[in-house]
Short mmCIF file of C-alpha atoms and ligand atoms in Angstrom, two decimals:
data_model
loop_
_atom_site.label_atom_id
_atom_site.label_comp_id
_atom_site.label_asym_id
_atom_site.label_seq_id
_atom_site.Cartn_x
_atom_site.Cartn_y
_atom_site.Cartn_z
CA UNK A 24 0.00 0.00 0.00
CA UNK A 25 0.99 3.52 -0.56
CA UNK A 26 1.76 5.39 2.86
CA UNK A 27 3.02 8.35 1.37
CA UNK A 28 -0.15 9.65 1.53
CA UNK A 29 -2.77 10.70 4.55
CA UNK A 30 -5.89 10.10 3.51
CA UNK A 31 -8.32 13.03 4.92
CA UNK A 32 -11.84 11.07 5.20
CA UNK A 33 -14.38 13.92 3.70
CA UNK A 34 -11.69 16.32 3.22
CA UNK A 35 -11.87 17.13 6.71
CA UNK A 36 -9.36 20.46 7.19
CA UNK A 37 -8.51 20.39 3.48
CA UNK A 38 -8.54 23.55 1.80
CA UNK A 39 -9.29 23.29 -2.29
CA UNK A 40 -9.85 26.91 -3.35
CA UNK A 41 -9.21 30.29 -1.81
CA UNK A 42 -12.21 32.41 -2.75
CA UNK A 43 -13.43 35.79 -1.63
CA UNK A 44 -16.92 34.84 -1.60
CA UNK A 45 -18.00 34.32 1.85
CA UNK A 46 -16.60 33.58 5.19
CA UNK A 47 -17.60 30.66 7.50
CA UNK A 48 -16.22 31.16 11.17
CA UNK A 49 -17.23 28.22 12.73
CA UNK A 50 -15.78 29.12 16.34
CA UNK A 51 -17.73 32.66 16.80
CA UNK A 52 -20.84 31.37 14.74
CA UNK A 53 -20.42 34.08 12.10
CA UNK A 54 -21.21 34.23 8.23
CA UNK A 55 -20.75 36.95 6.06
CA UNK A 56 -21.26 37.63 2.40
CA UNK A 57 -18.39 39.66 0.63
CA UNK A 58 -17.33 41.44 3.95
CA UNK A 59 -21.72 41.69 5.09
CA UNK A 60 -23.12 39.91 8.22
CA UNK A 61 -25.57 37.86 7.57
CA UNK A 62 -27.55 39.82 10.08
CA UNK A 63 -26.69 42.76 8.21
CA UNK A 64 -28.30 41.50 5.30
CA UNK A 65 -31.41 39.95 6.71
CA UNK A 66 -32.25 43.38 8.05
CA UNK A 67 -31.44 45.63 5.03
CA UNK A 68 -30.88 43.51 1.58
CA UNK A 69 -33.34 41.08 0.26
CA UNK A 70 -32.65 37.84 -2.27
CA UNK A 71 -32.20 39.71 -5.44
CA UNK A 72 -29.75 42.32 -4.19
CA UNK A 73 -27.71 39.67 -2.00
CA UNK A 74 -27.29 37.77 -5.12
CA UNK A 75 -25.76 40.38 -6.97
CA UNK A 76 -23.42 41.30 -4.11
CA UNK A 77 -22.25 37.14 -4.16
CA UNK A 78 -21.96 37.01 -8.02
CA UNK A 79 -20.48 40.78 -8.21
CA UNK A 80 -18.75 41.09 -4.72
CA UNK A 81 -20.13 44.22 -4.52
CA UNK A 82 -23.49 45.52 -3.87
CA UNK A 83 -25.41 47.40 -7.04
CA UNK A 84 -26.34 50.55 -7.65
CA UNK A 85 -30.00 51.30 -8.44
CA UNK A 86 -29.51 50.60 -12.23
CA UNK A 87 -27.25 47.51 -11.47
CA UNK A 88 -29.79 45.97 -9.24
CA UNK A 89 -33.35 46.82 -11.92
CA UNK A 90 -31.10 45.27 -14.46
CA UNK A 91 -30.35 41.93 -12.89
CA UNK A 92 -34.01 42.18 -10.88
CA UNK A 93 -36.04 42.54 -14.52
CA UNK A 94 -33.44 39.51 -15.94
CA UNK A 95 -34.30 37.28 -13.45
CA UNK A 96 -38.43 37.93 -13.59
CA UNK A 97 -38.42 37.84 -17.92
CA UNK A 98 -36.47 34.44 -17.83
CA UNK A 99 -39.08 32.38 -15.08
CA UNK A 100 -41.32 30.73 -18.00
CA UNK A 101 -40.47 27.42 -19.31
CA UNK A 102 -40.26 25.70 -22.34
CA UNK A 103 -43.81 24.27 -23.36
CA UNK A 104 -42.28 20.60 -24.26
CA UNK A 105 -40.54 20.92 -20.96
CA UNK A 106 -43.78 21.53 -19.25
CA UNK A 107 -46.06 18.80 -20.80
CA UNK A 108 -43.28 16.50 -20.10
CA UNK A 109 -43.41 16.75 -16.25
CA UNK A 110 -47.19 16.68 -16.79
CA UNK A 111 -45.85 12.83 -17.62
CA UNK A 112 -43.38 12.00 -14.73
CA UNK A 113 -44.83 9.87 -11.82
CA UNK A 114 -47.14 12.27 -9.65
CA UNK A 115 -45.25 10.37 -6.63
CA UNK A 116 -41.69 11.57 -7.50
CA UNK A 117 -39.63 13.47 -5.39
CA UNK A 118 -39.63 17.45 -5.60
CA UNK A 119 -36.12 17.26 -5.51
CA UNK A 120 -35.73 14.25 -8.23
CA UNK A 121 -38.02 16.63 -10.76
CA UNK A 122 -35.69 19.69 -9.88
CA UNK A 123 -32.30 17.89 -10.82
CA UNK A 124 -33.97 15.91 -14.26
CA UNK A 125 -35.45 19.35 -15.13
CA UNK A 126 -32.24 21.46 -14.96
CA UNK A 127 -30.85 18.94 -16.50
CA UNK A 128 -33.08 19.10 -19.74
CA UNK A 129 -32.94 22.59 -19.51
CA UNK A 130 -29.24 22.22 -20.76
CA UNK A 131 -30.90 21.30 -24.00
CA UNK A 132 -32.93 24.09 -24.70
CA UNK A 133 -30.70 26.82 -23.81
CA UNK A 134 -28.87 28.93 -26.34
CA UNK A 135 -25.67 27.46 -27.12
CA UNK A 136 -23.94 31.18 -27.32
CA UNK A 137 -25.42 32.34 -23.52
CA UNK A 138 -22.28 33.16 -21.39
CA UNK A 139 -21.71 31.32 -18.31
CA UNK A 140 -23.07 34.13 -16.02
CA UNK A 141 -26.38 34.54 -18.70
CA UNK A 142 -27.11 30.58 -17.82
CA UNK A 143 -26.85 30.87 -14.10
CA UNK A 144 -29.23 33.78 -14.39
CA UNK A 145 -31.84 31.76 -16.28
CA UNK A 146 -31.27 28.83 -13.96
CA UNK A 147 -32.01 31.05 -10.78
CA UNK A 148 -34.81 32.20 -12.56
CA UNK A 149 -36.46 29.07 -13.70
CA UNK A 150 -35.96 26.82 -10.59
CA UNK A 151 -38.77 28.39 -8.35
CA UNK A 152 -41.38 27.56 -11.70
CA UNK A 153 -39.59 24.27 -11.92
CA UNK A 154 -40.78 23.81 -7.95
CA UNK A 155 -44.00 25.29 -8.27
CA UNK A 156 -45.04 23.63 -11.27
CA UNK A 157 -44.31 20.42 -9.76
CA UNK A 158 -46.69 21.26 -6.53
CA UNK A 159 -49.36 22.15 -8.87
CA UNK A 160 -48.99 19.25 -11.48
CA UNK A 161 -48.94 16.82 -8.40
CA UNK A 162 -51.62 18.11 -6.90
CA UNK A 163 -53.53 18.22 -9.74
CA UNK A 164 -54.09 21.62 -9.51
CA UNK A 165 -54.10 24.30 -12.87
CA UNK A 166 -50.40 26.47 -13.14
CA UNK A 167 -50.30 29.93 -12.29
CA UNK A 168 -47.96 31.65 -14.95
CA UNK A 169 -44.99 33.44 -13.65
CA UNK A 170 -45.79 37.18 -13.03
CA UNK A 171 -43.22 39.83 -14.21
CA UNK A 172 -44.20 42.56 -11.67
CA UNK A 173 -43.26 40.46 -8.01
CA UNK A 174 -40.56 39.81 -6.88
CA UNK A 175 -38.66 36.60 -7.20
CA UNK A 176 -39.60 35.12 -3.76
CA UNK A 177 -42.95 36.69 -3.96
CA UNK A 178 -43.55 35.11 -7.31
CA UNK A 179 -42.68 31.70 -6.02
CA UNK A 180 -45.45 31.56 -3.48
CA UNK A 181 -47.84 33.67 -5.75
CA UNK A 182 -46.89 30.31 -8.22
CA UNK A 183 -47.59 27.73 -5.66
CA UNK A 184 -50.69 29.22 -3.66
CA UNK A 185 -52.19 31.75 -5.92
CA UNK A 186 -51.61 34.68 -3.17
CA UNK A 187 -48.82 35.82 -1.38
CA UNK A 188 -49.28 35.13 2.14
CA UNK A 189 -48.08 37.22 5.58
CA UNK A 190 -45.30 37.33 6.70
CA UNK A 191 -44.09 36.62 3.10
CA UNK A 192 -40.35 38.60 3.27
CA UNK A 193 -39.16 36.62 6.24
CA UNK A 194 -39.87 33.47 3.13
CA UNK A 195 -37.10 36.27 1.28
CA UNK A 196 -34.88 36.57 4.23
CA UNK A 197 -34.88 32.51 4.83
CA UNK A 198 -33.38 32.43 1.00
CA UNK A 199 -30.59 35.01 1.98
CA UNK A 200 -29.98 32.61 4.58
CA UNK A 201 -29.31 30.11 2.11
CA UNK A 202 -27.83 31.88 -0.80
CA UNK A 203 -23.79 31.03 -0.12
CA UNK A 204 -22.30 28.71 2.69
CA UNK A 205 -18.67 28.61 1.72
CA UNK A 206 -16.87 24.95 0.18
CA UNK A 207 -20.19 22.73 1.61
CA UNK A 208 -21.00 19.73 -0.10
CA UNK A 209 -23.06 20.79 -3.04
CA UNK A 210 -20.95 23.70 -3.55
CA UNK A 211 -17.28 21.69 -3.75
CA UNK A 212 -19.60 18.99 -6.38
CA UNK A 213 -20.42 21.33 -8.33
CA UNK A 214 -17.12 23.28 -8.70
CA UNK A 215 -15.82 19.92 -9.58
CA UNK A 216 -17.85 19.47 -11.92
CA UNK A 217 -16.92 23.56 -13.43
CA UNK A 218 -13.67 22.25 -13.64
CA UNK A 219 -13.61 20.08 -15.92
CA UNK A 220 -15.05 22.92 -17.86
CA UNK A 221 -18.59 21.40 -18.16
CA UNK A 222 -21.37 23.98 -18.51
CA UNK A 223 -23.52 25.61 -16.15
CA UNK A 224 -26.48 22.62 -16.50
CA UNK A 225 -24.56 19.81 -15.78
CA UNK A 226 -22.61 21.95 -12.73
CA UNK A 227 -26.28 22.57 -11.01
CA UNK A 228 -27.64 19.11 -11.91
CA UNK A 229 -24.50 17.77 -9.92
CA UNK A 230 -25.20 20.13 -7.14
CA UNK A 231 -28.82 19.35 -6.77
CA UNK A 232 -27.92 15.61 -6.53
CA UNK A 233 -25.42 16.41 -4.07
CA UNK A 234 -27.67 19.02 -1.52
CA UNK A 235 -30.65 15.95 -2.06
CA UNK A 236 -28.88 13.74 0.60
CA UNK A 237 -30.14 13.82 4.26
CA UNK A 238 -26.62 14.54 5.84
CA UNK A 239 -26.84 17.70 3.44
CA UNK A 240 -29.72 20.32 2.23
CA UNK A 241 -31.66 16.67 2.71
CA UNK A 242 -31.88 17.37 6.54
CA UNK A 243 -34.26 20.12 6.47
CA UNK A 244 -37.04 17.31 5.47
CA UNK A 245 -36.05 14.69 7.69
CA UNK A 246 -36.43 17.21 10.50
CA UNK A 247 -39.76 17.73 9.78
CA UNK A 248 -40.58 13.95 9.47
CA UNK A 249 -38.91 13.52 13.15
CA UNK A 250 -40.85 16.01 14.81
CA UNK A 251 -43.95 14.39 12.49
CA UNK A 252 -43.13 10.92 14.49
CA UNK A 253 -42.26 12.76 17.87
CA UNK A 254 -45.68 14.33 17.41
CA UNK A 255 -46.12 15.74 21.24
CA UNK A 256 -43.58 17.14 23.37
CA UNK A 257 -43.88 14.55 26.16
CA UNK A 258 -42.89 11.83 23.76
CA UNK A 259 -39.32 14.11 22.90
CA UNK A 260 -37.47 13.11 25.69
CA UNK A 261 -38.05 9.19 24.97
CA UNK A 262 -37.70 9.39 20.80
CA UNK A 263 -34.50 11.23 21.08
CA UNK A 264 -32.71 9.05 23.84
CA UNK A 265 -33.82 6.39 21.53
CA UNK A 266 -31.80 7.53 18.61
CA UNK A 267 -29.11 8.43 21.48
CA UNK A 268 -29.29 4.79 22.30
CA UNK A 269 -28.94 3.45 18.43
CA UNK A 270 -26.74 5.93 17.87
CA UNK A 271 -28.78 7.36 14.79
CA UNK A 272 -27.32 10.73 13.85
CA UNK A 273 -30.29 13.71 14.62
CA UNK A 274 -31.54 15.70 12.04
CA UNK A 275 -30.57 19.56 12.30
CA UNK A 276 -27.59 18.90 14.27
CA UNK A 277 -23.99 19.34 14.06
CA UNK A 278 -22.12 20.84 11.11
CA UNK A 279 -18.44 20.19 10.06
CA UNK A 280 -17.59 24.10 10.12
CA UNK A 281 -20.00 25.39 13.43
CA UNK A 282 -18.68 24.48 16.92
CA UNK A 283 -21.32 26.71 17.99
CA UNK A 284 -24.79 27.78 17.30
CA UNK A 285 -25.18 27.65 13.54
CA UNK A 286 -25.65 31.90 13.27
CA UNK A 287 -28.68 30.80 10.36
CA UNK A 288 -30.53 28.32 13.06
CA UNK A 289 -30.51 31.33 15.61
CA UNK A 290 -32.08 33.59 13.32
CA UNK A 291 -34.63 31.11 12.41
CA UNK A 292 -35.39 30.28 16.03
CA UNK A 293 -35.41 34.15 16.89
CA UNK A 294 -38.12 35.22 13.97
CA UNK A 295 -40.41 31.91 14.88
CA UNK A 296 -39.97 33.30 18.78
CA UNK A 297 -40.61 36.63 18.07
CA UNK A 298 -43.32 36.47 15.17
CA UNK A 299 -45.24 33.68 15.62
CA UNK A 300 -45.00 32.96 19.60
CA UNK A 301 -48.64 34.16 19.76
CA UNK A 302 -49.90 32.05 17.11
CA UNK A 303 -48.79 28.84 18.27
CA UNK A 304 -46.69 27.97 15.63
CA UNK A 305 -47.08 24.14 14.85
CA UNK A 306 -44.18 21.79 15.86
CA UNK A 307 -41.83 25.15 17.58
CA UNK A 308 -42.27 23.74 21.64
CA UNK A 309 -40.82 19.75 20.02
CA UNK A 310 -38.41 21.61 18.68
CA UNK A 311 -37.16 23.75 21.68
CA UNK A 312 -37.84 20.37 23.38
CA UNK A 313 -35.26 18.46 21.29
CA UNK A 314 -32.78 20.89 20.99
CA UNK A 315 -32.47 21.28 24.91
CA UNK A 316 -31.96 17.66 25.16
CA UNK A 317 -29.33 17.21 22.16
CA UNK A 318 -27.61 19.91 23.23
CA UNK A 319 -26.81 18.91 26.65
CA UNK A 320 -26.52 15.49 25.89
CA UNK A 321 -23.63 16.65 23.35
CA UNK A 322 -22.13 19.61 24.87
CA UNK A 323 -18.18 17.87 24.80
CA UNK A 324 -19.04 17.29 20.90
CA UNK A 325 -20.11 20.87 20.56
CA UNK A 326 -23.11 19.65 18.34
CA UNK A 327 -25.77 22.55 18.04
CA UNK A 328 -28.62 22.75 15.86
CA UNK A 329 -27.82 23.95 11.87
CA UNK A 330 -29.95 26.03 9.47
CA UNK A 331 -31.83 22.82 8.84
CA UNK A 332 -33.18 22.84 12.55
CA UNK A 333 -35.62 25.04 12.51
CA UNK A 334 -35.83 26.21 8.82
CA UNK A 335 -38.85 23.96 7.89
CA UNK A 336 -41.06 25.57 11.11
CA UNK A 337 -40.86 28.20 8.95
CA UNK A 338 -41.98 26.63 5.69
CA UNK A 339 -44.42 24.45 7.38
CA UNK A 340 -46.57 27.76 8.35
CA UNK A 341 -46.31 29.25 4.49
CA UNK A 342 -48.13 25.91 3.61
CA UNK A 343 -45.44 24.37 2.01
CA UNK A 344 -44.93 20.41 2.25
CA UNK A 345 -41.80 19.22 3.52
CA UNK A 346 -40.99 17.48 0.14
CA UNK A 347 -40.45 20.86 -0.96
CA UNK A 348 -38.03 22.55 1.74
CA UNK A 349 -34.90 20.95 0.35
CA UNK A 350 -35.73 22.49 -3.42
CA UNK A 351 -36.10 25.89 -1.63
CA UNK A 352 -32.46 25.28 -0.14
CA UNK A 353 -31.91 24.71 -3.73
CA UNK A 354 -33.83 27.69 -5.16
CA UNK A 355 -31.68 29.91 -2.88
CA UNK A 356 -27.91 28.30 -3.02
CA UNK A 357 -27.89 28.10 -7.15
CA UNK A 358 -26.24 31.38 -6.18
CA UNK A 359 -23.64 30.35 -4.33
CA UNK A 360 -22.90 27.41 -6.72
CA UNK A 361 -22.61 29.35 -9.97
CA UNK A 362 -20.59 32.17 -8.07
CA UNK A 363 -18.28 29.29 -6.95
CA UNK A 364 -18.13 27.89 -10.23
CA UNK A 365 -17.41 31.20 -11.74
CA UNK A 366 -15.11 32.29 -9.60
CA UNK A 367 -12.69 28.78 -9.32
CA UNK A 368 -12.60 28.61 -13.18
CA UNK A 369 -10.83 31.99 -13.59
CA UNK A 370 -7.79 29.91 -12.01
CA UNK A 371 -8.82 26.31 -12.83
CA UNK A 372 -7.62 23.28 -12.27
CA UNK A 373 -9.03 20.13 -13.15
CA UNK A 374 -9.97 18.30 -9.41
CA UNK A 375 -7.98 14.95 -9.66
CA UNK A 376 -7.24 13.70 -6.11
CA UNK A 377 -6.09 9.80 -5.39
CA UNK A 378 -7.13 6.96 -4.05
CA UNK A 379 -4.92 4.50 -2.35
CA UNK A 380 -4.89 1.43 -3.96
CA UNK A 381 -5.19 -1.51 -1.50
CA UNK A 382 -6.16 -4.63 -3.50
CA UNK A 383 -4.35 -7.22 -5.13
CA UNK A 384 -1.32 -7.11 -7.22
CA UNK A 385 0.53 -9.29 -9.84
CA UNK A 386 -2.50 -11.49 -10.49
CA UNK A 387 -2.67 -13.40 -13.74
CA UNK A 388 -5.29 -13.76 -16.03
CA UNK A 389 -6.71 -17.36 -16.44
CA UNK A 390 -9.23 -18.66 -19.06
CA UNK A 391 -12.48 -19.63 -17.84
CA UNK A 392 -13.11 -23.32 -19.06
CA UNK A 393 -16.59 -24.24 -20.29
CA UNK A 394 -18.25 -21.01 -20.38
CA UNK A 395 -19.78 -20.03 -23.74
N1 LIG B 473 -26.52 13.59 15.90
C1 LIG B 473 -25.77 12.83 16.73
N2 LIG B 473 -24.41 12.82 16.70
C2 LIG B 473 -23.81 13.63 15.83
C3 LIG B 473 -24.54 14.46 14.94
C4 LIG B 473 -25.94 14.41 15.01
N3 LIG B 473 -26.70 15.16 14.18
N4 LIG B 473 -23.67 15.15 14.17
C5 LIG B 473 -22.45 14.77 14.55
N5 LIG B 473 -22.52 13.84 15.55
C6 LIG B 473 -21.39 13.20 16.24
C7 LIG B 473 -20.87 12.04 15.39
O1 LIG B 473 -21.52 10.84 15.69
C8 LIG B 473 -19.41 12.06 15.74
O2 LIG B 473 -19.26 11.43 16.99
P1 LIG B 473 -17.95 10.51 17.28
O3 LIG B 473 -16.79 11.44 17.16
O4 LIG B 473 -18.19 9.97 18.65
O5 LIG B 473 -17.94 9.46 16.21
C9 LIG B 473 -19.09 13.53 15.94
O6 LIG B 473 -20.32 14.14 16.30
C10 LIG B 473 -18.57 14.21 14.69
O7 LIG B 473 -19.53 14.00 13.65
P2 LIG B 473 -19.19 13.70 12.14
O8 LIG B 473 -20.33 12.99 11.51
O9 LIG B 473 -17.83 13.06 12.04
O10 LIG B 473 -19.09 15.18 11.60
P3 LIG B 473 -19.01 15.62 10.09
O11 LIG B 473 -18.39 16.95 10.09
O12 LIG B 473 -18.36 14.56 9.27
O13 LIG B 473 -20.53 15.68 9.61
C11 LIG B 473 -22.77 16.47 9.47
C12 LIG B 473 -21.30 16.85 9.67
C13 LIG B 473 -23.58 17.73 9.26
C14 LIG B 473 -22.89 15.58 8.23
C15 LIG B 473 -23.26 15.69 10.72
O14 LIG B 473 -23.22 16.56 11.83
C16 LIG B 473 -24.65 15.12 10.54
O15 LIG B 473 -24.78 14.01 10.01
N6 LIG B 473 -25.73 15.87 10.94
C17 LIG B 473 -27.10 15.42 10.73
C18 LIG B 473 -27.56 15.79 9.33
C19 LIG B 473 -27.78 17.28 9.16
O16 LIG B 473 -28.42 17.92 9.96
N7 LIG B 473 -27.25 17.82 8.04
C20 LIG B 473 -27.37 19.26 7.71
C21 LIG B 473 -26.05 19.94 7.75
S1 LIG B 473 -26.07 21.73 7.81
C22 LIG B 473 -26.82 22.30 6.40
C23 LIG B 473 -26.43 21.64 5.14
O17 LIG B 473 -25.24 21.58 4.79
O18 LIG B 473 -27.30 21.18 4.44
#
């Protein structure tokens, strides 16, 4: 075997890019865009202006930001064949599964001349139709067309439910939240994937198949699906020392960069406290249930809970069905892929790590007698 080499399991402490897009700091429990707190943001910026300021690493003027905010509402529509072919996918497939086949088709309608940065804008454009579609199709329910006058967060519920409901810019503030998260998962998969120079549809189809897993943008379901089974706070304590006991990871917990309160879950917490304490917002006292007892049960590990936690609380009360949250996460982080993607290719290298071969040597080849 070749021990010249450390293998680093998951790439744990390995650094593959330097980038000036955004800044996890996992020990203070801090994220910021291109120099902004998140909290910064959430207060003052909304989804269309924070993406500018992660593709452009600055924020726009008031011509920079109608340009890019009337781009992204004129490109929402899809193709008609595109659309009467999900009318023919199973009605039981997942949200996600249509999401990463329909990008992927997209590849093959878009003009072979669009620059790099022209694609990612009709991607981020089309994947909130993409999800709504879907909800109506399965549902059997008639589309609602894309409308050129909202907002692109606005337009996504208008899509879904007809009517934008209260409350609808903390929705917008939840995808700043998501937009950019540094080298995660999806992000490093799909930067791969830009360097071998691929285009922009196969980069976000690998992505999406990346954030679908449960360890990843994946959680945000499961979480909901826990506190679904859990479903009263006196059964917490016994369902989670259960999972303790089979030592089942929990859903909405720990992160590989946070050694402290995931600065995205407190926000989420802190608008579902604030907001909707009054109203009794389904599933919020499991929650605070569960987290008190993971937390203290896992205070040497420093596992807290992550964006995932408490995002779908949120969700849940816009009406939205937990198949769906992890499309959202999608709807939101296309930004931070295609920055990534953009941004690693100026300097590229094609990714080629190794793998330490272990299995046999010096075997020969020998004819096998009597098979036809
Ligand atoms: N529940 C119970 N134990 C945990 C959890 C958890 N959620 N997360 C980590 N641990 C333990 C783990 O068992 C290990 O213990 P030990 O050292 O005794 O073997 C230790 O903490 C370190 O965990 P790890 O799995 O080696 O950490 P990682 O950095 O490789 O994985 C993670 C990070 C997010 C995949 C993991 O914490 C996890 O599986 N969490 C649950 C799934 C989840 O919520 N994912 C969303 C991540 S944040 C948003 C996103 O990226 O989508």
């Amino acid at each position: 075997m070749d021990i010249e080499f450390e293998v680093k399991y998951g790439l744990d402490g390995v650094a593959v890019a330097i980038s000036s897009i955004s800044c996890v700091d996992g020990e203070k429990g801090k994220l910021v865009y291109r120099g902004f707190e998140i909290e910064d943001l959430i207060q003052n910026s909304n989804f269309e202006e924070t993406a500018y300021l992660i593709w452009f690493g600055s924020l726009p003027n008031e011509n920079e930001l109608d340009f890019l905010i009337s781009m992204l509402s004129k490109k929402r529509e899809l193709p008609n064949q595109i659309i009467e072919m999900m009318k023919l996918f199973p009605k039981n497939s997942h949200p996600m599964e249509v999401l990463r086949s329909v990008v992927s088709m997209l590849g093959m309608y878009s003009k072979k001349e669009n620059s790099t940065f022209e694609n990612a804008i009709n991607l981020t454009a089309k994947i909130p139709t993409i999800i709504a579609y879907w909800y109506r199709i399965r549902n059997d329910l008639p589309l609602i067309k894309p409308k050129e006058s909202l907002k692109h967060s606005e337009n996504f519920l208008y899509m879904m439910f007809g009517k934008i409901p209260e409350h609808f810019n903390l929705f917008d503030k939840a995808l700043i939240l998501h937009e950019e998260q540094g080298m995660n998962a999806s992000t490093f998969a799909s930067t791969v994937t830009a360097s071998t120079l691929s285009d922009i549809y196969s980069i976000i189809t690998t992505a999406i198949g990346t954030l679908k897993g449960p360890l990843h943008g994946g959680a945000n379901e499961k979480v909901l699906k826990m506190f679904d089974e859990i479903g009263s706070i006196e059964n917490v304590e016994f369902y989670i020392n259960n999972l303790i006991e089979k030592k089942e990871k929990i859903m909405g917990f720990g992160h590989r960069i946070y050694k402290t309160y995931d600065p995205r879950a407190k926000i989420l917490k802190n608008w579902i406290k604030e907001i909707f304490i009054n109203n009794n917002i389904k599933y919020f006292e499991i929650a605070l249930k569960v987290e008190e007892i993971v937390v203290n049960k896992f205070k040497d590990k420093k596992i807290y809970p992550n964006v995932d936690f408490y995002s779908g609380i949120l969700y849940n009360y816009f009406g939205i069905p937990k198949e769906f949250f992890t499309p959202i996460f999608a709807m939101a982080r296309i930004v931070g892929w295609t920055a990534h993607a953009m941004e690693y290719c100026k300097n590229n290298r094609i990714f080629r790590p190794k793998a330490i071969y272990n299995g046999p040597k010096n075997l020969k080849y020998k004819e096998v007698k009597g098979v036809e």
